[in-house]
PDB file of C-alpha atoms in Angstrom:
ATOM      1  CA  UNK N   1     -20.684  39.403  18.212  1.00 45.00           C
ATOM      2  CA  UNK N   2     -22.682  38.685  21.326  1.00 42.00           C
ATOM      3  CA  UNK N   3     -22.065  42.172  22.669  1.00 44.00           C
ATOM      4  CA  UNK N   4     -23.343  43.822  19.465  1.00 44.00           C
ATOM      5  CA  UNK N   5     -26.527  41.716  19.499  1.00 41.00           C
ATOM      6  CA  UNK N   6     -27.231  42.709  23.089  1.00 40.00           C
ATOM      7  CA  UNK N   7     -26.712  46.373  22.231  1.00 40.00           C
ATOM      8  CA  UNK N   8     -29.180  46.233  19.339  1.00 39.00           C
ATOM      9  CA  UNK N   9     -31.803  44.547  21.469  1.00 42.00           C
ATOM     10  CA  UNK N  10     -31.411  47.203  24.123  1.00 44.00           C
ATOM     11  CA  UNK N  11     -31.838  49.966  21.577  1.00 42.00           C
ATOM     12  CA  UNK N  12     -35.005  48.379  20.181  1.00 40.00           C
ATOM     13  CA  UNK N  13     -36.486  48.040  23.655  1.00 40.00           C
ATOM     14  CA  UNK N  14     -35.747  51.704  24.421  1.00 38.00           C
ATOM     15  CA  UNK N  15     -37.413  52.845  21.183  1.00 40.00           C
ATOM     16  CA  UNK N  16     -40.544  50.817  21.900  1.00 39.00           C
ATOM     17  CA  UNK N  17     -40.877  52.205  25.401  1.00 39.00           C
ATOM     18  CA  UNK N  18     -40.430  55.738  24.079  1.00 42.00           C
ATOM     19  CA  UNK N  19     -43.041  55.386  21.328  1.00 44.00           C
ATOM     20  CA  UNK N  20     -45.735  53.617  23.299  1.00 39.00           C
ATOM     21  CA  UNK N  21     -46.871  56.479  25.566  1.00 38.00           C
ATOM     22  CA  UNK N  22     -46.528  59.050  22.771  1.00 44.00           C
ATOM     23  CA  UNK N  23     -48.832  57.108  20.461  1.00 43.00           C
ATOM     24  CA  UNK N  24     -51.299  56.671  23.304  1.00 40.00           C
ATOM     25  CA  UNK N  25     -51.450  60.389  24.036  1.00 45.00           C
ATOM     26  CA  UNK N  26     -51.931  61.161  20.362  1.00 52.00           C
ATOM     27  CA  UNK N  27     -54.824  58.722  20.079  1.00 62.00           C
ATOM     28  CA  UNK N  28     -56.539  60.140  23.149  1.00 84.00           C
ATOM     29  CA  UNK N  29     -56.273  63.717  21.878  1.00 83.00           C
ATOM     30  CA  UNK N  30     -57.572  62.699  18.486  1.00 85.00           C
ATOM     31  CA  UNK N  31     -60.552  60.897  19.975  1.00 86.00           C
ATOM     32  CA  UNK N  32     -61.256  63.847  22.242  1.00 89.00           C
ATOM     33  CA  UNK N  33     -61.017  66.708  19.760  1.00 91.00           C
ATOM     34  CA  UNK N  34     -62.117  64.863  16.626  1.00 93.00           C
ATOM     35  CA  UNK N  35     -65.829  64.811  17.579  1.00 94.00           C
ATOM     36  CA  UNK N  36     -65.513  68.404  18.820  1.00 95.00           C
ATOM     37  CA  UNK N  37     -64.339  69.593  15.387  1.00 95.00           C
ATOM     38  CA  UNK N  38     -66.980  67.524  13.607  1.00 96.00           C
ATOM     39  CA  UNK N  39     -69.587  69.089  15.878  1.00 96.00           C
ATOM     40  CA  UNK N  40     -68.135  72.518  15.169  1.00 96.00           C
ATOM     41  CA  UNK N  41     -68.551  71.907  11.458  1.00 96.00           C
ATOM     42  CA  UNK N  42     -72.192  71.000  11.979  1.00 96.00           C
ATOM     43  CA  UNK N  43     -72.837  74.004  14.201  1.00 96.00           C
ATOM     44  CA  UNK N  44     -71.268  76.384  11.672  1.00 95.00           C
ATOM     45  CA  UNK N  45     -73.768  75.139   9.095  1.00 94.00           C
ATOM     46  CA  UNK N  46     -76.847  74.718  11.297  1.00 95.00           C
ATOM     47  CA  UNK N  47     -76.204  77.855  13.338  1.00 94.00           C
ATOM     48  CA  UNK N  48     -74.904  80.042  10.537  1.00 93.00           C
ATOM     49  CA  UNK N  49     -77.585  82.712  11.130  1.00 92.00           C
ATOM     50  CA  UNK N  50     -76.413  83.171  14.716  1.00 93.00           C
ATOM     51  CA  UNK N  51     -72.794  83.171  13.539  1.00 95.00           C
ATOM     52  CA  UNK N  52     -73.549  85.834  10.924  1.00 94.00           C
ATOM     53  CA  UNK N  53     -75.076  88.083  13.568  1.00 94.00           C
ATOM     54  CA  UNK N  54     -71.934  87.801  15.696  1.00 95.00           C
ATOM     55  CA  UNK N  55     -69.742  88.379  12.669  1.00 96.00           C
ATOM     56  CA  UNK N  56     -71.526  91.532  11.557  1.00 95.00           C
ATOM     57  CA  UNK N  57     -71.529  92.780  15.160  1.00 95.00           C
ATOM     58  CA  UNK N  58     -67.739  92.519  15.092  1.00 96.00           C
ATOM     59  CA  UNK N  59     -67.720  94.322  11.733  1.00 95.00           C
ATOM     60  CA  UNK N  60     -69.816  97.134  13.232  1.00 94.00           C
ATOM     61  CA  UNK N  61     -67.258  97.521  16.008  1.00 96.00           C
ATOM     62  CA  UNK N  62     -64.464  97.825  13.433  1.00 95.00           C
ATOM     63  CA  UNK N  63     -66.444 100.374  11.403  1.00 94.00           C
ATOM     64  CA  UNK N  64     -67.000 102.522  14.485  1.00 94.00           C
ATOM     65  CA  UNK N  65     -63.415 102.354  15.714  1.00 94.00           C
ATOM     66  CA  UNK N  66     -61.514 102.393  12.407  1.00 93.00           C
ATOM     67  CA  UNK N  67     -63.763 104.576  10.247  1.00 91.00           C
ATOM     68  CA  UNK N  68     -65.351 106.701  12.968  1.00 91.00           C
ATOM     69  CA  UNK N  69     -68.867 106.115  11.629  1.00 91.00           C
ATOM     70  CA  UNK N  70     -72.056 105.535  13.548  1.00 91.00           C
ATOM     71  CA  UNK N  71     -73.605 102.096  13.100  1.00 91.00           C
ATOM     72  CA  UNK N  72     -76.963 100.438  13.593  1.00 91.00           C
ATOM     73  CA  UNK N  73     -77.674  96.705  13.444  1.00 91.00           C
ATOM     74  CA  UNK N  74     -80.961  95.110  12.486  1.00 89.00           C
ATOM     75  CA  UNK N  75     -81.495  91.377  12.991  1.00 84.00           C
ATOM     76  CA  UNK N  76     -83.508  90.559   9.887  1.00 78.00           C
ATOM     77  CA  UNK N  77     -85.285  87.201   9.438  1.00 80.00           C
ATOM     78  CA  UNK N  78     -82.996  86.112   6.599  1.00 85.00           C
ATOM     79  CA  UNK N  79     -79.860  88.189   7.211  1.00 89.00           C
ATOM     80  CA  UNK N  80     -78.599  90.747   9.740  1.00 91.00           C
ATOM     81  CA  UNK N  81     -78.173  94.227   8.281  1.00 91.00           C
ATOM     82  CA  UNK N  82     -75.514  96.797   9.144  1.00 92.00           C
ATOM     83  CA  UNK N  83     -76.190 100.503   8.607  1.00 92.00           C
ATOM     84  CA  UNK N  84     -73.363 103.018   8.836  1.00 90.00           C
ATOM     85  CA  UNK N  85     -73.251 106.773   8.504  1.00 85.00           C
ATOM     86  CA  UNK N  86     -72.739 110.081  10.245  1.00 85.00           C
ATOM     87  CA  UNK N  87     -74.954 112.354  12.331  1.00 78.00           C
ATOM     88  CA  UNK N  88     -76.569 113.438   9.063  1.00 78.00           C
ATOM     89  CA  UNK N  89     -78.044 109.971   8.577  1.00 76.00           C
ATOM     90  CA  UNK N  90     -77.361 106.389   7.550  1.00 81.00           C
ATOM     91  CA  UNK N  91     -76.617 105.133   4.099  1.00 76.00           C
ATOM     92  CA  UNK N  92     -77.778 101.916   2.449  1.00 81.00           C
ATOM     93  CA  UNK N  93     -77.610  98.915   4.761  1.00 86.00           C
ATOM     94  CA  UNK N  94     -75.326  95.948   4.150  1.00 89.00           C
ATOM     95  CA  UNK N  95     -76.969  92.538   4.606  1.00 90.00           C
ATOM     96  CA  UNK N  96     -74.650  89.707   5.586  1.00 92.00           C
ATOM     97  CA  UNK N  97     -76.109  86.683   3.777  1.00 90.00           C
ATOM     98  CA  UNK N  98     -74.950  83.084   4.143  1.00 89.00           C
ATOM     99  CA  UNK N  99     -72.893  83.373   0.976  1.00 88.00           C
ATOM    100  CA  UNK N 100     -71.033  86.395   2.338  1.00 90.00           C
ATOM    101  CA  UNK N 101     -70.175  84.882   5.716  1.00 93.00           C
ATOM    102  CA  UNK N 102     -66.960  83.125   6.694  1.00 95.00           C
ATOM    103  CA  UNK N 103     -68.974  80.329   8.342  1.00 95.00           C
ATOM    104  CA  UNK N 104     -69.421  78.394   5.100  1.00 93.00           C
ATOM    105  CA  UNK N 105     -65.679  78.591   4.454  1.00 95.00           C
ATOM    106  CA  UNK N 106     -64.726  77.500   7.960  1.00 96.00           C
ATOM    107  CA  UNK N 107     -67.062  74.496   8.042  1.00 97.00           C
ATOM    108  CA  UNK N 108     -65.043  72.376   5.542  1.00 96.00           C
ATOM    109  CA  UNK N 109     -61.847  73.050   7.496  1.00 97.00           C
ATOM    110  CA  UNK N 110     -63.537  71.935  10.719  1.00 97.00           C
ATOM    111  CA  UNK N 111     -64.889  68.809   9.014  1.00 97.00           C
ATOM    112  CA  UNK N 112     -61.521  67.900   7.500  1.00 96.00           C
ATOM    113  CA  UNK N 113     -59.708  68.509  10.789  1.00 96.00           C
ATOM    114  CA  UNK N 114     -62.179  66.363  12.715  1.00 95.00           C
ATOM    115  CA  UNK N 115     -61.747  63.467  10.292  1.00 95.00           C
ATOM    116  CA  UNK N 116     -57.959  63.761  10.382  1.00 94.00           C
ATOM    117  CA  UNK N 117     -57.982  63.810  14.175  1.00 93.00           C
ATOM    118  CA  UNK N 118     -59.960  60.577  14.243  1.00 93.00           C
ATOM    119  CA  UNK N 119     -58.429  58.627  11.386  1.00 91.00           C
ATOM    120  CA  UNK N 120     -54.922  59.942  10.672  1.00 87.00           C
ATOM    121  CA  UNK N 121     -51.603  59.681  12.473  1.00 84.00           C
ATOM    122  CA  UNK N 122     -50.887  63.407  12.323  1.00 86.00           C
ATOM    123  CA  UNK N 123     -50.171  65.241  15.561  1.00 89.00           C
ATOM    124  CA  UNK N 124     -53.452  66.487  17.081  1.00 91.00           C
ATOM    125  CA  UNK N 125     -51.815  69.706  18.259  1.00 91.00           C
ATOM    126  CA  UNK N 126     -50.591  70.416  14.741  1.00 93.00           C
ATOM    127  CA  UNK N 127     -54.028  69.715  13.256  1.00 95.00           C
ATOM    128  CA  UNK N 128     -55.728  71.990  15.783  1.00 95.00           C
ATOM    129  CA  UNK N 129     -53.182  74.718  15.110  1.00 96.00           C
ATOM    130  CA  UNK N 130     -53.766  74.430  11.362  1.00 96.00           C
ATOM    131  CA  UNK N 131     -57.527  74.793  11.836  1.00 97.00           C
ATOM    132  CA  UNK N 132     -57.157  77.738  14.213  1.00 97.00           C
ATOM    133  CA  UNK N 133     -54.853  79.592  11.810  1.00 97.00           C
ATOM    134  CA  UNK N 134     -57.096  78.955   8.790  1.00 97.00           C
ATOM    135  CA  UNK N 135     -60.255  79.974  10.672  1.00 97.00           C
ATOM    136  CA  UNK N 136     -58.631  83.136  12.023  1.00 97.00           C
ATOM    137  CA  UNK N 137     -57.428  84.080   8.543  1.00 97.00           C
ATOM    138  CA  UNK N 138     -60.881  83.614   7.020  1.00 97.00           C
ATOM    139  CA  UNK N 139     -62.648  85.547   9.769  1.00 97.00           C
ATOM    140  CA  UNK N 140     -60.151  88.418   9.745  1.00 97.00           C
ATOM    141  CA  UNK N 141     -60.317  88.703   5.962  1.00 96.00           C
ATOM    142  CA  UNK N 142     -64.107  88.764   5.896  1.00 96.00           C
ATOM    143  CA  UNK N 143     -64.247  91.399   8.623  1.00 96.00           C
ATOM    144  CA  UNK N 144     -61.782  93.450   6.619  1.00 94.00           C
ATOM    145  CA  UNK N 145     -63.900  92.964   3.498  1.00 94.00           C
ATOM    146  CA  UNK N 146     -67.037  94.181   5.273  1.00 94.00           C
ATOM    147  CA  UNK N 147     -65.202  97.201   6.618  1.00 93.00           C
ATOM    148  CA  UNK N 148     -63.885  97.963   3.128  1.00 92.00           C
ATOM    149  CA  UNK N 149     -67.400  97.775   1.664  1.00 92.00           C
ATOM    150  CA  UNK N 150     -68.717 100.234   4.251  1.00 92.00           C
ATOM    151  CA  UNK N 151     -65.786 102.597   3.697  1.00 90.00           C
ATOM    152  CA  UNK N 152     -66.104 102.649  -0.094  1.00 90.00           C
ATOM    153  CA  UNK N 153     -69.874 103.001   0.067  1.00 89.00           C
ATOM    154  CA  UNK N 154     -69.519 105.909   2.462  1.00 86.00           C
ATOM    155  CA  UNK N 155     -67.072 107.755   0.220  1.00 85.00           C
ATOM    156  CA  UNK N 156     -68.260 106.719  -3.269  1.00 86.00           C
ATOM    157  CA  UNK N 157     -71.894 105.793  -2.788  1.00 84.00           C
ATOM    158  CA  UNK N 158     -73.532 103.009  -4.826  1.00 81.00           C
ATOM    159  CA  UNK N 159     -70.570 102.812  -7.197  1.00 82.00           C
ATOM    160  CA  UNK N 160     -68.207 102.259  -4.289  1.00 83.00           C
ATOM    161  CA  UNK N 161     -70.472  99.563  -2.898  1.00 83.00           C
ATOM    162  CA  UNK N 162     -70.499  97.768  -6.253  1.00 81.00           C
ATOM    163  CA  UNK N 163     -66.730  97.861  -6.656  1.00 85.00           C
ATOM    164  CA  UNK N 164     -66.030  96.775  -3.089  1.00 83.00           C
ATOM    165  CA  UNK N 165     -68.650  94.041  -2.924  1.00 81.00           C
ATOM    166  CA  UNK N 166     -68.565  92.522  -6.399  1.00 78.00           C
ATOM    167  CA  UNK N 167     -64.929  92.927  -7.383  1.00 79.00           C
ATOM    168  CA  UNK N 168     -62.586  93.662  -4.499  1.00 84.00           C
ATOM    169  CA  UNK N 169     -64.533  91.693  -1.914  1.00 84.00           C
ATOM    170  CA  UNK N 170     -64.975  88.578  -4.037  1.00 85.00           C
ATOM    171  CA  UNK N 171     -61.336  88.482  -5.128  1.00 90.00           C
ATOM    172  CA  UNK N 172     -60.191  89.109  -1.553  1.00 91.00           C
ATOM    173  CA  UNK N 173     -62.215  86.214  -0.120  1.00 92.00           C
ATOM    174  CA  UNK N 174     -61.166  83.811  -2.881  1.00 93.00           C
ATOM    175  CA  UNK N 175     -57.530  84.684  -2.287  1.00 95.00           C
ATOM    176  CA  UNK N 176     -57.978  84.306   1.478  1.00 95.00           C
ATOM    177  CA  UNK N 177     -59.635  80.890   1.082  1.00 96.00           C
ATOM    178  CA  UNK N 178     -56.804  79.687  -1.151  1.00 97.00           C
ATOM    179  CA  UNK N 179     -54.131  81.071   1.170  1.00 97.00           C
ATOM    180  CA  UNK N 180     -55.847  79.530   4.206  1.00 97.00           C
ATOM    181  CA  UNK N 181     -55.989  76.130   2.497  1.00 97.00           C
ATOM    182  CA  UNK N 182     -52.329  76.229   1.466  1.00 97.00           C
ATOM    183  CA  UNK N 183     -51.253  77.341   4.924  1.00 97.00           C
ATOM    184  CA  UNK N 184     -53.397  74.601   6.463  1.00 97.00           C
ATOM    185  CA  UNK N 185     -51.673  71.978   4.306  1.00 96.00           C
ATOM    186  CA  UNK N 186     -48.260  73.411   5.131  1.00 96.00           C
ATOM    187  CA  UNK N 187     -48.847  73.245   8.883  1.00 95.00           C
ATOM    188  CA  UNK N 188     -50.348  69.750   8.741  1.00 93.00           C
ATOM    189  CA  UNK N 189     -47.660  68.282   6.475  1.00 90.00           C
ATOM    190  CA  UNK N 190     -44.668  70.072   7.995  1.00 79.00           C
ATOM    191  CA  UNK N 191     -42.167  67.782   9.724  1.00 65.00           C
ATOM    192  CA  UNK N 192     -40.083  69.624  12.327  1.00 58.00           C
ATOM    193  CA  UNK N 193     -36.417  68.786  12.674  1.00 45.00           C
ATOM    194  CA  UNK N 194     -35.533  66.318  15.432  1.00 42.00           C
ATOM    195  CA  UNK N 195     -32.308  65.555  17.159  1.00 37.00           C
ATOM    196  CA  UNK N 196     -32.705  61.829  16.599  1.00 39.00           C
ATOM    197  CA  UNK N 197     -33.401  61.032  20.240  1.00 42.00           C
ATOM    198  CA  UNK N 198     -37.177  61.275  20.161  1.00 42.00           C
ATOM    199  CA  UNK N 199     -39.386  60.077  17.296  1.00 42.00           C
ATOM    200  CA  UNK N 200     -42.129  62.333  15.913  1.00 43.00           C
ATOM    201  CA  UNK N 201     -45.498  61.888  17.588  1.00 44.00           C
TER     202      UNK N 201
END
């Protein structure tokens, strides 16, 4: 009886010593990256015009390299405009407004991640991974949407622009936002298998 009690006490002491440093590291990472993500959320909203210019610059690069079209960018006061065409001339420009940018979709993810890093017990690395995956998915989808709009406008004119922007583009971004949110939840809530020797951080 005495031997069993001693064994249980030893096991409890080992578990405590194993969990202490892990919890400390998690707290430090959360306190470090939590404000960074909250600041990122604010910058995505306050600096969305600058973000949109960078986003449409990336879209212009894709149009040139994937579609083989010439491009011209104009930094308008309310929205940057992308023109695409051939040597014969440019077609109607595409203005990237705040409602058509991925910045407004990324900002809530950054805000949520920052709050979770500061006030939840989830692994900081897992939270940061979830945000990175969701943000990358939203950005890639929007760049693909912009490229699709240019391609359909080039081949079908105003009708192609209407179909790509109003129908295909809207549905594509809604689906991407939903998929990004579900994937974010999956990564955050996923519990990896353990061998029983080390508790989850």
